[in-house]
């Protein structure tokens, strides 16, 4: 029996990337016993004729390199191509109760699922089931519902366009718009907040814009871990002298200094590139105050007679500037600095950088979206860009940096609980049935329906729903009330262990594997975060003869649940070309000639109207939208209160845990840590390495508490702390979310330090 390694904190002082990333890539390939196979796969990843990375949604470069991947992409591929297998013998060895005691990391390391399994309550184990019987069980449960609205259909962002489109058609023909989706928990404020402002819920730049930008702002986003390939663009921009402003409550190693692993000279000389020219150490929730401070700099300059606003653009293309000016100028510098935690001098400095740039990109991540007013906060980002005409010209625009590799594409092709009437009309005309018109459930509403007992069936098309959602104990209890849970996945995860009375695990062909049907080899398509659609073709043999492509699984579920359907499910199951034809029929503005366009090895860009300075808003203008005040969350009411941001480690992708280390932050062999400002620690009498508990401030009478957390002194902003997701999800109340989008406010959970009662092993503090 192996000895448990001691948890340790030792600060990381090297550049991000470089030999550390190269070593981590080699190590993970060896750990998964796929050094040769994985290396071959990496040569095909993100290349024409190959497959799209199953990790992040960052686009491929126009000028491709021989190796077009990053460390985290290599980890994702290694864990997907692993030699480890979960067979029926594995499930025979463990009860579900025993598996629940295992860590998420342990579950991940067991390998790929190889055949469909059914939960057997008598033995508390999963047992083999034939595909025919599995689909028959799904059909029986769905047909037994009193209403189609009693089913919840979840979608992971890794789902391809063809599968997601058919899934949306199946569910709407079944009779509901219940589409809780992974985007509900991350970039839903982008989808809901930006359309009233600029007419579309997407970013407006393409990758080439980085080459023309004169200033780049990165706000609430840890690029080096979450979108490492973007670091290449930031390195190139810094070498051109472009200022890069980082706004974040904690410094991140890659945005301080980075070595590009594919730069032979830098690697050979142990060189690196400094990235951020200005680090703005904002308090959690202080971004709105900074944005209004930047706009105040512009309006003050305008009042002095300086020509700083793009007046011609504003007059022709926008509405609402007077109300915005009045709101911003009514904010005092004293309040702006108090709430942001940033000096007036520094806000003025970055305001001047923005003012002097003729083309600016503002990139953001979940540090902006996961707040109680995340949607309105993004509208203020759009306001800043509109003031200087930073839409529809090279080097300028708004850039949500999304996570999952097709989360944006899924929304584009119909995974939306609030579909437009035009879309529903086109579905009706294309498929010959009347789709439901009322809005369905997002994630929080789906959990509330489970809790209330009005939801009976949950089908998860990928993902690890139960560990991605808030309020963990409450969500566990809600899921266990269901009559049927279905997990469609490549790997075993917590969502398969927190299940309904009946439960199925259905294993699928992975992104890197070849899809073969009766009609021959098929390919799928993926939309990246900058609206480029490309083909993806796997190169490995499927992990088992008993796994199915996701598209076939969707079609066969539909055939069982809808025996009288006129939709050509049997055809779509084997031939993906007609699916793309139907996508083009339902979305003629952006997917016309889909079959021809996708023949281009580099893919094609979907139309983004703001790039043409066209605004698909009710008034045909881009709108300056006012958000009164300076707070994006409920204000602090107790001096003991801290704002907790849940974060990912560098060895993590969403809920997938690759190891218990976080190299760039210096954490090893543990995930139960809290990063805290030294002054905040001193106020609470805490030494470095002290073990604490955290308790949530809430008004519903439920105590939300996590114990056994080691405190690490870290350069956090005052009043801000951070810890890992999903371990700290129990602290996030289900009803603590952005009202517009429904996105949980995971980046600003109000908590307080309480005494620990756990006997947690001490963490070793080095350096």
Coordinates of N, CA, C and O in Angstrom, one line a residue, residues 143 205 313 391 409 455 510 578 591 634 750:
X143 N -41.6 7.8 -21.9 CA -43.0 7.6 -22.3 C -43.9 7.5 -21.1 O -45.1 7.9 -21.2
X205 N -14.2 39.2 -32.0 CA -12.9 39.2 -32.7 C -12.6 37.9 -33.3 O -13.2 36.9 -33.1
X313 N -18.7 57.4 -34.8 CA -19.2 56.0 -34.5 C -20.4 56.1 -33.6 O -21.4 55.4 -33.8
X391 N -15.4 48.3 -32.2 CA -16.0 47.2 -32.9 C -15.9 47.4 -34.4 O -16.0 48.5 -34.8
X409 N -20.6 26.4 -29.8 CA -21.3 25.7 -31.0 C -22.6 25.1 -30.6 O -23.6 25.1 -31.3
X455 N -39.3 16.9 -11.5 CA -38.5 16.3 -12.5 C -38.3 14.9 -12.2 O -38.1 14.5 -11.0
X510 N -14.7 8.6 -28.2 CA -14.1 9.9 -27.8 C -13.7 10.8 -29.0 O -13.7 10.3 -30.2
X578 N -26.4 14.6 -44.0 CA -27.8 15.2 -44.0 C -28.0 16.0 -42.7 O -28.9 16.8 -42.7
X591 N -25.2 29.2 -41.7 CA -24.7 27.9 -42.1 C -25.1 27.6 -43.6 O -25.0 26.4 -43.9
X634 N -24.0 41.5 -3.5 CA -24.5 42.1 -2.3 C -23.3 42.7 -1.5 O -22.3 42.1 -1.4
X750 N -20.1 34.8 -0.2 CA -19.8 35.4 1.1 C -19.6 34.4 2.2 O -20.4 33.6 2.4

